[in-house]
XYZ file of C-alpha atoms in Angstrom:
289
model
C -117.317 -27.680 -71.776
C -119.924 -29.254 -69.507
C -121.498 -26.792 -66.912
C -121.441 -27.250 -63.329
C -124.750 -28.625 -62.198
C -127.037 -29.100 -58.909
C -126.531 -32.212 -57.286
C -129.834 -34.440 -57.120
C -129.524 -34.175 -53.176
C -129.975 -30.401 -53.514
C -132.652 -30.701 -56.541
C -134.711 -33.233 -54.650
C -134.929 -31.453 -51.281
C -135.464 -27.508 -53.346
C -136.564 -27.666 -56.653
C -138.262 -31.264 -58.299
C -141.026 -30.529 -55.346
C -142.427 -27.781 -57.569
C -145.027 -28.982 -60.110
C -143.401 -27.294 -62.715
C -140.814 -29.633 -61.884
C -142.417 -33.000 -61.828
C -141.129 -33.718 -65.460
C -138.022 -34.316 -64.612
C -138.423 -36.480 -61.715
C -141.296 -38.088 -63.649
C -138.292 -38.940 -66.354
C -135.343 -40.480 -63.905
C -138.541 -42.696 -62.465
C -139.831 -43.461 -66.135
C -136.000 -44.597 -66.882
C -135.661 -46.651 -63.661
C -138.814 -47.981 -63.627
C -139.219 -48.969 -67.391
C -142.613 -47.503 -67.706
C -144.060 -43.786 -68.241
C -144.651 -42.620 -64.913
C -146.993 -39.532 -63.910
C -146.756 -38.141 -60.479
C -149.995 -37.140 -59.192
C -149.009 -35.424 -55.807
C -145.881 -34.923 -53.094
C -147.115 -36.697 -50.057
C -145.782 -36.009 -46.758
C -144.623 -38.656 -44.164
C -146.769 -38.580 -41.070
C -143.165 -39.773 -39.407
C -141.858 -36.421 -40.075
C -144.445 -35.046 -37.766
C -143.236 -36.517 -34.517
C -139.221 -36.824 -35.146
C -137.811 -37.980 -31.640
C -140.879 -40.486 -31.407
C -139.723 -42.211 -34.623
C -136.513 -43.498 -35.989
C -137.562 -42.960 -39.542
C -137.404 -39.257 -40.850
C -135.121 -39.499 -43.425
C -137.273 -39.945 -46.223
C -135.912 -37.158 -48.979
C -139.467 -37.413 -51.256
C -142.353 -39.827 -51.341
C -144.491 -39.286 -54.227
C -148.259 -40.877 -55.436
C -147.872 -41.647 -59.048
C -151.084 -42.313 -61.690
C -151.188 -45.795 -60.353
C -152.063 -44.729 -57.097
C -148.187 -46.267 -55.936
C -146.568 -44.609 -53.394
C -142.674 -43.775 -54.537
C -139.931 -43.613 -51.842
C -136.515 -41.766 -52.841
C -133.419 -41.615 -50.595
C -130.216 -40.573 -51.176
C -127.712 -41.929 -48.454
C -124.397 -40.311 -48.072
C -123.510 -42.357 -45.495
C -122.875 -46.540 -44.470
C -125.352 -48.150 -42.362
C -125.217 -51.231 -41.620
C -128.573 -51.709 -40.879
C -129.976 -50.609 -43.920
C -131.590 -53.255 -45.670
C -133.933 -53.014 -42.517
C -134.233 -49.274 -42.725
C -135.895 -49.581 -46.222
C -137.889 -52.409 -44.921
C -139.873 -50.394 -42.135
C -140.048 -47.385 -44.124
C -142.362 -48.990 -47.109
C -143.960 -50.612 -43.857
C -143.891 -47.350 -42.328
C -145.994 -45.353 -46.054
C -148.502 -48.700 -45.856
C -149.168 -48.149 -42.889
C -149.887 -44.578 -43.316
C -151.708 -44.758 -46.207
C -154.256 -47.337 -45.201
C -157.547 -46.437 -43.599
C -159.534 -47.543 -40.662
C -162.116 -50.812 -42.150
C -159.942 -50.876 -45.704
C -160.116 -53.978 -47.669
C -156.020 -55.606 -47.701
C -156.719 -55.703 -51.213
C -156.438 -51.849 -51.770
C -153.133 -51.643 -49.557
C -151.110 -49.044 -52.172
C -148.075 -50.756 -53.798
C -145.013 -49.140 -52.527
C -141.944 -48.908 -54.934
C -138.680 -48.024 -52.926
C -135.800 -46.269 -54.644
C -132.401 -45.436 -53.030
C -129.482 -43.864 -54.463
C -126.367 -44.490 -52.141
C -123.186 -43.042 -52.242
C -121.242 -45.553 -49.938
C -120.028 -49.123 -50.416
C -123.399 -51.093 -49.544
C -122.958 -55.336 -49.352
C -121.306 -57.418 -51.917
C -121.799 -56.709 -55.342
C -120.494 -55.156 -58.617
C -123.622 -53.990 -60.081
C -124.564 -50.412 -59.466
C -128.581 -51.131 -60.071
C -130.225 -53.809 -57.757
C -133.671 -54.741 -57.812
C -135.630 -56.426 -55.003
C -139.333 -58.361 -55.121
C -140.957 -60.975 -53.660
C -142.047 -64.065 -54.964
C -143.179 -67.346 -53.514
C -141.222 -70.605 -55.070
C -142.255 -74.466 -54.223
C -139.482 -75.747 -52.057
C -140.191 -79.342 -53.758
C -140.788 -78.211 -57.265
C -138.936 -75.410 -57.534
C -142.168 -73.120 -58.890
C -143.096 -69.992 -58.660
C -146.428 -69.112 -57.136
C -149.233 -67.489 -59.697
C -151.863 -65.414 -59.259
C -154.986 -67.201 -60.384
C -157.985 -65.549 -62.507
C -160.191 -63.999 -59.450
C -156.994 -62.415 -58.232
C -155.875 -60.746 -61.396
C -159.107 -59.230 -61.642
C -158.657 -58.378 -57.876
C -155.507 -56.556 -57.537
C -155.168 -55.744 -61.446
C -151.812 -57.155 -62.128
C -150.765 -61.036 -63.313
C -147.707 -61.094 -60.892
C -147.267 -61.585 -57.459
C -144.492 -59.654 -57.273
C -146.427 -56.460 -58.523
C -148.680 -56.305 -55.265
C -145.601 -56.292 -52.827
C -143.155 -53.360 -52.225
C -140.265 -53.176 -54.725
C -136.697 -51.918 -54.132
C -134.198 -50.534 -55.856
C -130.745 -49.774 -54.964
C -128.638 -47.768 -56.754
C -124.860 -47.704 -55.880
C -123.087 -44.605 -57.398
C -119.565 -45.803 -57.175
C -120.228 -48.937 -58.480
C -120.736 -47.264 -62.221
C -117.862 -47.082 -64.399
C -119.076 -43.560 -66.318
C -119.848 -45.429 -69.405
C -123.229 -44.601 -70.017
C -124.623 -47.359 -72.217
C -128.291 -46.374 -72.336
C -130.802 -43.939 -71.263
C -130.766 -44.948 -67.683
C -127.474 -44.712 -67.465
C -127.722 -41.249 -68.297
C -129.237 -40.545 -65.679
C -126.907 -42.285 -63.052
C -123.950 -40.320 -64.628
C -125.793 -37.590 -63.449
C -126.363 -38.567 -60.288
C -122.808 -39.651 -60.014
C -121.133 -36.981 -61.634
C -123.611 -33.951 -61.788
C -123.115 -33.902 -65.810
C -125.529 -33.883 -68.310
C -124.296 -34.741 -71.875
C -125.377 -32.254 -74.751
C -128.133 -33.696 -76.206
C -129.525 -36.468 -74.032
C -131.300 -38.953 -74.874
C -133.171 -39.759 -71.079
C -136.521 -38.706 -70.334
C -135.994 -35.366 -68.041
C -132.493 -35.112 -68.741
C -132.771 -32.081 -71.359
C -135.224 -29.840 -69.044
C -132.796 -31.052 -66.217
C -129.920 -29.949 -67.461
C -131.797 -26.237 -68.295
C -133.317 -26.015 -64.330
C -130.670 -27.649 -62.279
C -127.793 -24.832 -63.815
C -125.910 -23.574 -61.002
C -125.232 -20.503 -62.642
C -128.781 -19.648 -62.492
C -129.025 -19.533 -58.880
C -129.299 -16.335 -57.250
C -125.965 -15.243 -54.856
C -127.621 -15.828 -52.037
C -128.759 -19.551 -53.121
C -125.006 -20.421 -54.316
C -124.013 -19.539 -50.936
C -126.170 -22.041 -49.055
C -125.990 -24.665 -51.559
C -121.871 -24.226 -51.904
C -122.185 -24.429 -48.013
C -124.219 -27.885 -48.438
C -122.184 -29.525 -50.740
C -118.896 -28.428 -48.749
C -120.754 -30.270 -45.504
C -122.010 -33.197 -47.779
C -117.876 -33.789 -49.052
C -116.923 -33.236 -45.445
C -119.130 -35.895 -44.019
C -118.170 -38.230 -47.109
C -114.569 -37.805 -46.152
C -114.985 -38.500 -42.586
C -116.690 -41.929 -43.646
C -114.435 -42.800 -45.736
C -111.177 -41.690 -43.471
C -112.565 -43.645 -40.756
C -113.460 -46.733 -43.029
C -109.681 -46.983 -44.622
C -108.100 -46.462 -41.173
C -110.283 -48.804 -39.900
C -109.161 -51.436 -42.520
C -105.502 -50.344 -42.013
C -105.034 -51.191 -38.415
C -107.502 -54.259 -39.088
C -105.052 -55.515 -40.965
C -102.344 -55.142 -39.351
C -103.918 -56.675 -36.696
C -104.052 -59.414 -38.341
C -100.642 -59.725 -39.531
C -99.408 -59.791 -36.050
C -101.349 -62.440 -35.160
C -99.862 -64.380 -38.065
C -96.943 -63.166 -37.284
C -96.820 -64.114 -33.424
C -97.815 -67.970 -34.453
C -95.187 -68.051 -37.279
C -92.451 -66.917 -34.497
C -93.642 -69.935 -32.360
C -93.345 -72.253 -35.346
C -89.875 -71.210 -35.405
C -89.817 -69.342 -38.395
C -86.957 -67.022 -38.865
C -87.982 -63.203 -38.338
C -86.734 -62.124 -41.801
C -89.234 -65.139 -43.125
C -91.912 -63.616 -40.430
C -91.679 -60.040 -41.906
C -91.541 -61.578 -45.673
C -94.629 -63.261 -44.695
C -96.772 -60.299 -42.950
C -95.543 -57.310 -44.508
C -94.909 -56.087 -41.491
C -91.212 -54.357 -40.776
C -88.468 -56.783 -39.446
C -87.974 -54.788 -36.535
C -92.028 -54.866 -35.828
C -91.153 -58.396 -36.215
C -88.193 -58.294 -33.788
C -90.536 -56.292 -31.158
C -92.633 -59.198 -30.769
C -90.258 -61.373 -29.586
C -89.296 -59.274 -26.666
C -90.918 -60.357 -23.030
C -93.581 -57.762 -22.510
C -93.379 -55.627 -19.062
């Protein structure tokens, strides 16, 4: 029987800030990543120091790992539109930050961008995305290399490596089948379930720290509080969002339905047609007060 677990919203925010911790983050990021990672310290946003001056305070953890790379993590319960730019001016935002008076562009820190999202974000079927920047000829179709000085320069043979990186990870999106070690982890972070014997870096140590049944009273209380307000707010969104395509629909279907009626289409036809009732149908034909 698997035992209930705390979510990675909770974990992030209480427990993987600890030291003692780090492992565990260190292993999701190692899994995500494809590379060992090491986190060297918990940095905190200077954004988070001046809240109403600055839209961007939602940043859950930003970490410095061995390569001196600054690591963004959000979790986002809920849709915004806008997000794409969000992400966008908050790596801006931790260059910014992190860059001193008179410092050579060359030593900007690399900023890798990781959010997990629990909402239906753009078109697309995968539940990992992964975002860089490269520079392609528009008459050759190329792609833009670093030559020998600049290797040497910024320590990497890809362009790509010296601009921010982003990852999106959409939760829904994966079908609980978990075919490797990183998928281990996104069952987790999807379903809060750690098989028996896993296989993912952090997952074992995770699954020993993050028991709920080793919280104190008092701690099960505010965290079954937090998840009941987290569910709440998720239902809300996603109330709103299927009412919302409901009458959008059906808005449409009248529309269809008032041009079929001045085609001269039958209103049994115009019903057949829409979906809508026949005597919705029927209503439209009556003169309007």
């Amino acid at each position: 029987m698997q035992r209930k677990l705390i979510s990675f919203d909770w974990a992030i925010k209480r427990i993987l800030r600890s030291k003692a911790n780090f492992d565990i983050l260190e292993g999701f990021l190692s899994e995500l990543l494809k590379e060992d990672i090491k986190i060297i310290e918990i940095l905190e946003s200077e954004s988070n120091q001046d809240i109403l001056s600055d839209k961007f305070n939602r940043l859950d953890l930003k970490v410095k790992n061995q390569n001196d790379e600054i690591i963004l993590i959000e979790i986002q319960y809920s849709s915004e539109l806008d997000y794409l730019q969000r992400i966008l001016y908050a790596s801006s935002k931790a260059i910014t930050e992190h860059m001193k008076e008179g410092m050579a562009y060359s030593k900007i820190s690399k900023v890798i961008s990781i959010s997990i999202l629990y909402f239906d974000f753009g078109d697309g079927d995968d539940y990992i995305y992964k975002g860089t920047t490269n520079f392609i000829g528009i008459h050759n179709n190329t792609k833009l290399q670093l030559n020998e000085k600049q290797k040497e320069l910024y320590k990497t043979n890809k362009v790509e490596k010296i601009y921010p990186e982003y990852y999106l990870i959409k939760v829904r999106n994966f079908d609980d089948n978990a075919k490797d070690t990183l998928d281990e982890w996104i069952n987790f972070l999807k379903n809060e379930t750690i098989p028996d014997n896993p296989k993912a870096k952090g997952l074992l140590k995770a699954s020993q720290e993050l028991d709920y049944l080793k919280m104190s009273k008092e701690e099960r209380l505010i965290y079954d509080k937090h998840e009941k307000d987290r569910h709440h707010e998720a239902s809300i969104y996603e109330s709103t969002y299927v009412i919302g395509k409901i009458e959008g629909k059906k808005e449409n279907s009248v529309e269809i339905a008032l041009k079929s009626l001045k085609k001269g289409l039958d209103i049994e036809m115009v019903a057949d047609i829409t979906g809508l009732s026949i005597e919705e149908v029927a209503n439209l034909t009556k003169p309007r007060s």
